[in-house]
Amino acid sequence: MELVEERPYRFRIDPRRGMRVPGVVFASRELLRDAEKSLEQVVNVATLPGIVGASYAMPDVHWGYGFPIGGVAATDIDAGGVVSPGGVGFDISCGVRLLAADRDRQALEPALPALMDGLGRVTPRGAGPGGVWRLSGHRELERVLEGGSRYAVEQGHGEERDLRRCEDGGAVTGADAGRVNERARERGIGQVGSLGSGNHFLEVQQVMEVYDEPVAAAFGLAAGQVCVMIHCGSRGLGHQICSDHVRAMDRAMARYGIDVPDRQLACVPVDSPEGRAYLGAMAAAANYGRANRQLLAEAARRVFRRETGSRLTLVYDVSHNLAKTETHRVNGEARRLCVHRKGATRAFPPGHPDLPEDLRGVGQPVLIPGTMGTASYVLTGVSGGGAFHSTCHGAGRVMSRHQAARAVGGKELRARLEADGIAVRPLSWRGLAEETPEAYKDVDAVVEASEGAGLCRKVARLVPLGVVKG
DNA sequence: ATGTCC
């Protein structure tokens, strides 16, 4: 792939065969080693009808279903722009929630084993059913799908203030429970408040380093402080919605005269019956994912209160797998865009009108989960970023699950992590081994490149004290 | 990511 280095951490792929816009890749040469397949996907995405600006790749880009993970693509809704489920991903609204304790590491150190045992006990995880919230029935599931974290808080699962620190106030608009079919509902009804598996985790962390003290303070973070980070998504419900709509769009595409270089890029105009159906269902799954994180946070709060008497305050909750309708200036003109972020995090700059008042001066908290056993980051949005206010979402995988499990045994890995002072509460040895840190890119390098590319700014670095895994 | 194949 021919990459033109425009400036440090920014490469361009010039338009060729069918590309409507260039590709823009934010990364270092080192991070792009073995990235050929994902760069082909960046090129494929650039052919989508209505795409504006560029087909973007974040520094953690890696190969995904149709679109690369770590990809951003915006389409012009009023100019026939398309929406594609592959641009959101199977785990709709997968994201991160960070809570800060009112204690530092020293104060909580003696209680850590009990905290980890408690968190391990109350956190449903792994594949299949199970969740901390038993819904009264399908009517209540509809409320979750349309109300997200807001509905959870209304039902007593959280505090009103939480909602001010959630993307979209805890519930995305446009959710249509009527678009969520029976099968997705059946899968979703018993999983509200569950972690899932794979790279999802709940970690107890410590703020190791603060890069920007005033911004960290505005976020509610200080050096030494203990935090809880929750990384999960919309479980089987989101997965079902994605599968159903990929199939439906694959069949409908030809009727709109759309031809894509890869069937996994199935898409239809945003402004079409199939497009609206997907976006209504996707928004419902997004709210499900938010309620999911709200419930897990409440369970963690109860454990912290019971074991230590400490309180957990929400720093922020943000998704990194979502398509959203946003207004951006394109060639000097304000346009309504469908911004697909797949493994990419929205990062509003200071002054953005959609930020809550107390964060407007400093920008949006961007939460970057590292790999199990490695650092995580809190970043903030900056002006002029250049990818529709988006940045990276974490470390990208470099080793397949199978390769990872062959490279290390679960028990051996746990011993290694515990020797490093990280308590581990796994569900399965195999699942643990598949998530070994060497299976992922170096999150420090990813964040370095994201900041170097001008997509965001570092605020704090967090290291794990204990991890609960599916 | 995912009742890791309807």
Coordinates of C-alpha atoms (C1' of nucleotides) in Angstrom, one line a residue:
Chain A
M1 CA 0.0 0.0 0.0
E2 CA 1.3 3.4 -1.0
L3 CA 1.4 5.7 2.0
V4 CA 2.3 9.3 1.6
E5 CA 3.6 10.8 4.9
E6 CA 1.9 14.2 5.2
R7 CA 3.4 14.9 8.6
P8 CA 4.4 12.8 11.6
Y9 CA 1.7 10.3 12.5
R10 CA -0.4 11.2 9.5
F11 CA -0.3 9.3 6.2
R12 CA -2.5 9.6 3.1
I13 CA -3.6 7.0 0.6
D14 CA -4.4 8.8 -2.7
P15 CA -7.7 7.9 -4.4
R16 CA -7.6 5.1 -6.9
R17 CA -10.0 2.5 -8.4
G18 CA -13.4 3.6 -7.1
M19 CA -12.3 5.6 -4.0
R20 CA -14.4 8.7 -3.6
V21 CA -12.1 10.2 -1.0
P22 CA -8.5 9.6 0.1
G23 CA -7.6 7.4 3.0
V24 CA -6.0 9.1 6.0
V25 CA -4.1 6.9 8.5
F26 CA -3.0 8.3 11.8
A27 CA -0.2 6.1 13.0
S28 CA 3.5 5.5 13.1
R29 CA 5.3 3.2 10.6
E30 CA 5.9 0.8 13.5
L31 CA 2.2 0.6 14.4
L32 CA 1.4 -0.2 10.8
R33 CA 3.6 -3.2 10.6
D34 CA 1.5 -6.1 9.2
A35 CA -1.4 -3.7 8.7
E36 CA -1.8 -4.4 5.0
K37 CA -5.1 -6.1 5.3
S38 CA -6.6 -3.3 7.4
L39 CA -5.3 -0.7 5.0
E40 CA -7.1 -2.5 2.1
Q41 CA -10.2 -2.1 4.2
V42 CA -9.5 1.7 4.6
V43 CA -9.4 1.8 0.8
N44 CA -12.7 -0.2 0.5
V45 CA -14.5 2.1 2.9
A46 CA -13.4 5.1 0.8
T47 CA -15.7 3.8 -2.1
L48 CA -18.9 4.1 0.0
P49 CA -21.6 6.4 -1.5
G50 CA -21.8 9.8 0.1
I51 CA -18.5 9.5 2.1
V52 CA -17.0 12.9 2.9
G53 CA -13.5 14.0 4.0
A54 CA -11.6 10.8 4.0
S55 CA -11.7 7.1 5.1
Y56 CA -9.9 7.4 8.4
A57 CA -7.8 4.9 10.4
M58 CA -6.8 5.5 14.0
P59 CA -3.4 4.4 15.4
D60 CA -4.9 1.1 16.8
V61 CA -6.3 0.1 13.4
H62 CA -6.7 -3.6 12.7
W63 CA -8.6 -5.9 10.5
G64 CA -12.3 -6.2 11.1
Y65 CA -15.6 -7.3 9.5
G66 CA -15.7 -5.2 6.3
F67 CA -14.6 -1.9 8.0
P68 CA -11.3 -1.9 9.9
I69 CA -11.5 -1.7 13.7
G70 CA -10.2 1.8 14.4
G71 CA -12.0 3.2 11.4
V72 CA -14.0 6.4 11.1
A73 CA -16.2 7.2 8.1
A74 CA -18.8 10.0 7.7
T75 CA -21.4 10.1 5.0
D76 CA -23.6 13.0 3.9
I77 CA -27.1 12.1 4.9
D78 CA -28.7 14.6 2.5
A79 CA -26.6 13.6 -0.4
G80 CA -27.4 9.9 -0.6
G81 CA -24.9 8.9 2.1
V82 CA -25.1 5.4 3.4
V83 CA -25.2 3.6 6.7
S84 CA -23.4 0.3 7.1
P85 CA -23.7 -2.1 10.1
G86 CA -20.1 -3.1 9.4
G87 CA -19.1 0.4 10.2
V88 CA -20.4 0.0 13.7
G89 CA -19.4 -3.5 14.4
F90 CA -21.1 -6.5 15.9
D91 CA -20.8 -5.2 19.5
I92 CA -23.0 -2.1 19.0
S93 CA -22.2 0.6 21.6
C94 CA -19.3 -1.4 23.1
G95 CA -17.7 1.2 25.3
V96 CA -16.1 2.2 28.6
R97 CA -17.2 3.6 31.9
L98 CA -14.8 5.0 34.5
L99 CA -15.6 5.6 38.1
A100 CA -13.3 7.3 40.6
A101 CA -13.2 6.3 44.3
D102 CA -12.9 8.8 47.1
R103 CA -9.8 7.0 48.3
D104 CA -6.2 6.5 47.1
R105 CA -4.4 3.2 46.7
Q106 CA -2.8 3.3 50.1
A107 CA -6.1 3.6 51.8
L108 CA -7.7 0.8 49.9
E109 CA -4.7 -1.6 49.6
P110 CA -5.6 -3.7 52.7
A111 CA -9.2 -4.2 51.4
L112 CA -8.1 -5.1 47.8
P113 CA -8.4 -8.9 48.0
A114 CA -11.9 -8.6 49.6
L115 CA -12.8 -6.0 47.0
M116 CA -11.7 -8.2 44.1
D117 CA -13.5 -11.2 45.6
G118 CA -16.7 -9.1 45.9
L119 CA -16.4 -7.8 42.4
G120 CA -15.7 -11.3 41.1
R121 CA -18.8 -12.6 42.8
V122 CA -21.3 -9.8 41.7
T123 CA -20.1 -9.4 38.1
P124 CA -21.9 -11.8 35.7
R125 CA -19.5 -12.7 32.8
G126 CA -18.6 -15.1 30.0
A127 CA -20.8 -16.1 27.1
G128 CA -24.5 -16.9 27.5
P129 CA -27.2 -15.6 29.8
G130 CA -26.9 -13.9 33.2
G131 CA -27.1 -10.3 34.4
V132 CA -27.5 -8.3 37.6
W133 CA -30.8 -6.9 36.6
R134 CA -33.8 -9.2 36.3
L135 CA -36.3 -7.4 34.1
S136 CA -40.0 -7.8 34.8
G137 CA -40.7 -8.7 31.2
H138 CA -40.5 -7.6 27.6
R139 CA -42.3 -4.3 28.4
E140 CA -39.5 -3.3 30.7
L141 CA -36.9 -4.4 28.2
E142 CA -38.5 -1.9 25.8
R143 CA -38.0 0.8 28.4
V144 CA -34.3 -0.1 28.7
L145 CA -34.0 0.0 24.9
E146 CA -35.5 3.5 24.7
G147 CA -34.2 4.9 28.0
G148 CA -30.7 3.4 28.4
S149 CA -28.9 4.5 31.6
R150 CA -31.6 7.1 32.2
Y151 CA -34.2 4.4 32.7
A152 CA -31.8 2.5 34.9
V153 CA -31.3 5.6 37.1
E154 CA -35.0 6.2 37.2
Q155 CA -35.5 2.7 38.6
G156 CA -33.0 3.4 41.4
H157 CA -29.9 2.0 39.7
G158 CA -27.7 5.0 40.1
E159 CA -27.8 8.7 40.8
E160 CA -29.1 11.6 38.7
R161 CA -25.6 13.1 38.4
D162 CA -24.4 9.9 36.6
L163 CA -26.5 11.0 33.6
R164 CA -24.6 14.2 33.2
R165 CA -21.4 12.2 32.8
C166 CA -22.8 9.9 30.2
E167 CA -22.5 10.4 26.4
D168 CA -25.9 11.8 25.3
G169 CA -27.1 12.1 28.9
G170 CA -27.3 8.3 29.2
A171 CA -29.8 7.7 26.3
V172 CA -29.3 8.2 22.6
T173 CA -32.3 9.6 20.7
G174 CA -33.9 7.8 17.8
A175 CA -34.0 4.4 19.6
D176 CA -36.9 2.3 18.3
A177 CA -37.7 -0.8 20.4
G178 CA -40.2 -1.8 17.7
R179 CA -37.3 -2.4 15.4
V180 CA -35.7 -4.9 17.7
N181 CA -37.0 -8.3 16.7
E182 CA -38.1 -11.2 19.0
R183 CA -34.8 -13.1 18.7
A184 CA -32.7 -10.1 19.7
R185 CA -35.1 -9.5 22.6
E186 CA -34.9 -13.1 23.8
R187 CA -31.1 -12.9 23.8
G188 CA -31.1 -9.5 25.5
I189 CA -33.7 -9.9 28.3
G190 CA -31.5 -11.9 30.6
Q191 CA -28.1 -10.2 30.0
V192 CA -28.6 -6.6 31.3
G193 CA -25.7 -6.0 33.7
S194 CA -23.2 -8.5 32.4
L195 CA -19.7 -8.2 31.1
G196 CA -19.5 -10.8 28.3
S197 CA -16.1 -12.1 27.3
G198 CA -13.2 -11.5 25.0
N199 CA -11.4 -8.2 25.7
H200 CA -14.2 -7.0 28.0
F201 CA -13.3 -6.5 31.6
L202 CA -13.9 -4.8 34.9
E203 CA -10.7 -3.4 36.5
V204 CA -9.7 -1.8 39.7
Q205 CA -7.0 0.7 38.7
Q206 CA -4.8 3.3 40.2
V207 CA -4.1 6.7 38.6
M208 CA -0.4 6.3 38.0
E209 CA 0.5 9.5 36.2
V210 CA -1.3 12.8 35.6
Y211 CA -0.3 14.8 32.5
D212 CA -2.7 17.7 32.9
E213 CA -3.7 18.5 36.4
P214 CA -6.4 21.1 35.8
V215 CA -8.1 18.8 33.3
A216 CA -7.7 15.7 35.5
A217 CA -9.2 17.7 38.4
A218 CA -12.2 18.7 36.2
F219 CA -12.7 15.0 35.4
G220 CA -12.5 14.2 39.1
L221 CA -9.1 12.5 38.9
A222 CA -5.9 12.9 40.9
A223 CA -2.6 10.9 41.2
G224 CA -2.8 7.8 43.4
Q225 CA -6.6 7.6 43.3
V226 CA -8.3 4.3 42.9
C227 CA -10.7 3.9 39.9
V228 CA -13.0 1.3 38.5
M229 CA -13.1 0.8 34.7
I230 CA -15.8 -1.2 33.0
H231 CA -15.4 -2.2 29.3
C232 CA -18.4 -4.0 27.8
G233 CA -21.1 -3.7 25.2
S234 CA -24.6 -4.8 24.1
R235 CA -24.0 -8.6 24.3
G236 CA -26.2 -10.9 22.3
L237 CA -28.8 -8.3 21.6
G238 CA -26.4 -6.0 19.7
H239 CA -24.9 -9.0 17.9
Q240 CA -28.3 -10.2 16.7
I241 CA -29.2 -6.7 15.4
C242 CA -26.0 -6.4 13.5
S243 CA -26.3 -9.9 11.9
D244 CA -30.0 -9.3 10.9
H245 CA -29.3 -5.9 9.3
V246 CA -26.2 -7.0 7.4
R247 CA -28.3 -9.7 5.8
A248 CA -31.2 -7.4 5.0
M249 CA -28.9 -4.7 3.5
D250 CA -27.0 -7.3 1.5
R251 CA -30.3 -8.2 -0.2
A252 CA -31.5 -4.6 -0.5
M253 CA -28.3 -2.9 -1.7
A254 CA -28.8 -3.7 -5.5
R255 CA -32.2 -1.9 -5.5
Y256 CA -30.3 1.3 -4.5
G257 CA -27.8 0.8 -7.2
I258 CA -25.0 0.4 -4.7
D259 CA -22.0 -1.8 -5.5
V260 CA -19.3 -2.4 -2.9
P261 CA -15.9 -4.1 -3.2
D262 CA -16.6 -6.4 -0.2
R263 CA -20.0 -7.9 0.7
Q264 CA -19.2 -7.2 4.4
L265 CA -19.6 -3.5 3.5
A266 CA -23.3 -4.0 3.0
C267 CA -25.0 -0.6 3.3
V268 CA -28.1 1.4 2.2
P269 CA -28.8 5.1 2.2
V270 CA -29.3 6.5 5.7
D271 CA -32.6 8.0 4.3
S272 CA -34.2 4.7 3.3
P273 CA -36.6 2.3 5.0
E274 CA -33.8 -0.2 5.6
G275 CA -31.4 2.5 6.8
R276 CA -33.9 3.9 9.2
A277 CA -34.7 0.4 10.5
Y278 CA -31.1 -0.3 11.2
L279 CA -30.5 3.1 12.9
G280 CA -33.6 2.7 15.1
A281 CA -32.5 -0.8 16.2
M282 CA -28.8 0.3 16.5
A283 CA -29.8 3.1 18.8
A284 CA -31.9 0.7 20.9
A285 CA -28.9 -1.5 21.3
A286 CA -26.8 1.5 22.2
N287 CA -29.1 2.3 25.0
Y288 CA -29.0 -1.4 26.1
G289 CA -25.2 -1.2 26.2
R290 CA -25.4 2.0 28.4
A291 CA -27.9 0.5 30.8
N292 CA -25.6 -2.6 30.9
R293 CA -22.6 -0.5 32.1
Q294 CA -24.9 1.5 34.5
L295 CA -26.0 -1.7 36.2
L296 CA -22.5 -3.1 36.4
A297 CA -21.3 0.2 37.9
E298 CA -24.0 0.0 40.6
A299 CA -23.0 -3.5 41.5
A300 CA -19.4 -2.3 41.8
R301 CA -20.5 0.6 44.0
R302 CA -22.3 -1.7 46.4
V303 CA -19.2 -3.8 46.8
F304 CA -17.0 -0.8 47.4
R305 CA -19.5 0.6 49.9
R306 CA -19.8 -2.7 51.8
E307 CA -16.1 -3.6 51.8
T308 CA -14.6 -0.2 52.4
G309 CA -17.3 2.4 52.9
S310 CA -15.9 4.3 49.9
R311 CA -18.0 6.0 47.2
L312 CA -17.5 5.7 43.4
T313 CA -18.2 8.8 41.3
L314 CA -18.8 8.6 37.6
V315 CA -16.0 10.2 35.5
Y316 CA -17.6 9.4 32.1
D317 CA -19.2 6.8 29.9
V318 CA -18.5 6.7 26.2
S319 CA -19.0 4.2 23.4
H320 CA -16.4 3.3 20.7
N321 CA -18.7 1.4 18.3
L322 CA -21.5 3.6 17.0
A323 CA -22.9 5.5 14.1
K324 CA -24.3 9.0 15.0
T325 CA -26.0 11.8 13.2
E326 CA -23.8 14.9 13.8
T327 CA -23.4 18.2 12.1
H328 CA -19.9 19.0 10.8
R329 CA -18.5 21.6 8.4
V330 CA -17.6 20.0 5.1
N331 CA -15.9 22.4 2.6
G332 CA -17.1 25.3 4.7
E333 CA -20.7 24.1 4.7
A334 CA -22.6 22.7 7.7
R335 CA -23.7 19.2 6.7
R336 CA -25.7 16.5 8.5
L337 CA -23.4 13.5 8.6
C338 CA -23.7 9.9 9.7
V339 CA -20.5 9.4 11.5
H340 CA -19.5 5.7 11.8
R341 CA -17.0 5.1 14.6
K342 CA -15.9 1.5 14.8
G343 CA -13.2 1.0 17.4
A344 CA -12.9 4.8 17.5
T345 CA -13.9 7.1 20.3
R346 CA -15.8 10.4 20.0
A347 CA -13.6 13.1 21.4
F348 CA -15.3 16.5 21.6
P349 CA -13.0 19.5 22.0
P350 CA -13.3 22.2 24.7
G351 CA -16.2 24.5 24.0
H352 CA -18.4 21.9 22.2
P353 CA -22.1 22.6 22.8
D354 CA -23.0 19.0 23.5
L355 CA -20.6 18.7 26.5
P356 CA -22.1 19.1 30.0
E357 CA -21.5 22.5 31.4
D358 CA -18.8 21.4 33.9
L359 CA -16.7 19.9 31.2
R360 CA -17.3 22.5 28.5
G361 CA -14.1 24.3 29.3
V362 CA -11.8 21.2 29.2
G363 CA -13.2 18.9 26.6
Q364 CA -14.7 15.4 26.6
P365 CA -13.1 12.7 28.7
V366 CA -12.0 9.9 26.3
L367 CA -11.6 6.5 28.0
I368 CA -9.0 4.1 26.5
P369 CA -9.0 0.6 28.0
G370 CA -5.7 -1.1 27.7
T371 CA -5.2 -4.8 27.5
M372 CA -5.7 -6.8 30.7
G373 CA -2.6 -6.3 32.8
T374 CA -1.4 -3.1 31.0
A375 CA -2.1 0.6 31.4
S376 CA -5.4 2.4 30.5
Y377 CA -5.6 6.1 29.6
V378 CA -7.9 9.1 30.1
L379 CA -7.6 11.6 27.2
T380 CA -9.4 14.7 26.2
G381 CA -10.7 16.0 22.9
V382 CA -8.8 18.8 21.1
S383 CA -9.9 21.4 18.5
G384 CA -9.0 20.7 14.9
G385 CA -8.4 17.0 15.3
G386 CA -9.3 16.2 11.7
A387 CA -11.3 13.0 12.0
F388 CA -14.8 14.3 12.9
H389 CA -13.8 14.6 16.6
S390 CA -12.6 11.0 16.9
T391 CA -9.5 9.2 18.3
C392 CA -8.3 5.7 19.2
H393 CA -10.2 3.2 21.4
G394 CA -7.5 1.0 22.8
A395 CA -4.8 -1.4 21.8
G396 CA -5.6 -3.4 18.7
R397 CA -5.2 -7.1 18.5
V398 CA -2.1 -8.4 16.7
M399 CA -2.4 -12.1 17.5
S400 CA -5.4 -14.3 16.9
R401 CA -7.2 -15.8 19.9
H402 CA -5.9 -19.2 18.9
Q403 CA -2.3 -17.9 18.6
A404 CA -2.6 -16.3 22.0
A405 CA -3.9 -19.4 23.7
R406 CA -1.0 -21.4 22.2
A407 CA 1.5 -18.8 23.3
V408 CA 0.6 -18.9 27.0
G409 CA -1.4 -21.0 29.5
G410 CA -4.1 -19.3 31.6
K411 CA -2.7 -20.5 34.9
E412 CA 0.8 -19.4 34.0
L413 CA -0.5 -16.0 32.9
R414 CA -2.4 -15.5 36.1
A415 CA 0.7 -16.3 38.1
R416 CA 2.6 -13.7 36.0
L417 CA 0.0 -11.0 36.6
E418 CA -0.3 -11.7 40.3
A419 CA 3.5 -11.6 40.6
D420 CA 3.2 -8.1 39.1
G421 CA 0.8 -7.2 41.8
I422 CA -2.4 -7.5 39.7
A423 CA -5.2 -9.6 41.3
V424 CA -7.0 -11.7 38.7
R425 CA -10.5 -13.1 38.9
P426 CA -11.0 -15.1 35.7
L427 CA -13.9 -17.1 34.5
S428 CA -12.0 -19.5 32.4
W429 CA -8.3 -20.3 31.9
R430 CA -8.7 -20.4 28.1
G431 CA -10.5 -17.0 28.0
L432 CA -7.7 -15.5 30.1
A433 CA -4.9 -16.8 27.9
E434 CA -6.6 -15.5 24.8
E435 CA -6.3 -12.0 26.3
T436 CA -2.7 -12.1 27.2
P437 CA -1.0 -8.7 26.8
E438 CA 1.4 -9.8 24.0
A439 CA -1.6 -10.5 21.8
Y440 CA -2.2 -6.8 21.5
K441 CA -0.4 -3.7 20.3
D442 CA 1.3 -1.5 22.9
V443 CA -1.4 0.9 24.2
D444 CA 1.3 3.4 25.2
A445 CA 2.4 3.6 21.6
V446 CA -1.2 3.9 20.3
V447 CA -1.9 6.8 22.7
E448 CA 1.4 8.5 21.8
A449 CA 0.6 8.3 18.1
S450 CA -3.0 9.6 18.8
E451 CA -1.7 12.6 20.7
G452 CA 1.1 13.1 18.2
A453 CA -1.4 13.1 15.3
G454 CA -3.3 15.9 17.1
L455 CA -6.4 13.8 17.7
C456 CA -6.5 14.1 21.5
R457 CA -4.4 15.0 24.6
K458 CA -3.2 12.8 27.4
V459 CA -4.8 13.5 30.8
A460 CA -3.9 10.5 33.0
R461 CA -2.5 7.0 32.8
L462 CA -4.0 4.3 35.0
V463 CA -2.5 0.9 35.9
P464 CA -4.5 -2.1 37.0
L465 CA -4.6 -3.4 40.6
G466 CA -7.1 -6.1 39.8
V467 CA -9.0 -7.5 36.9
V468 CA -12.4 -9.3 36.6
K469 CA -12.5 -11.2 33.2
G470 CA -15.1 -13.1 31.2
Chain B
dA1 C1' -17.6 -9.2 19.8
dT2 C1' -21.1 -13.6 19.7
dG3 C1' -26.0 -19.1 22.8
dT4 C1' -17.7 -18.6 18.7
dC5 C1' -22.8 -22.5 12.9
dC6 C1' -29.5 -21.9 11.8

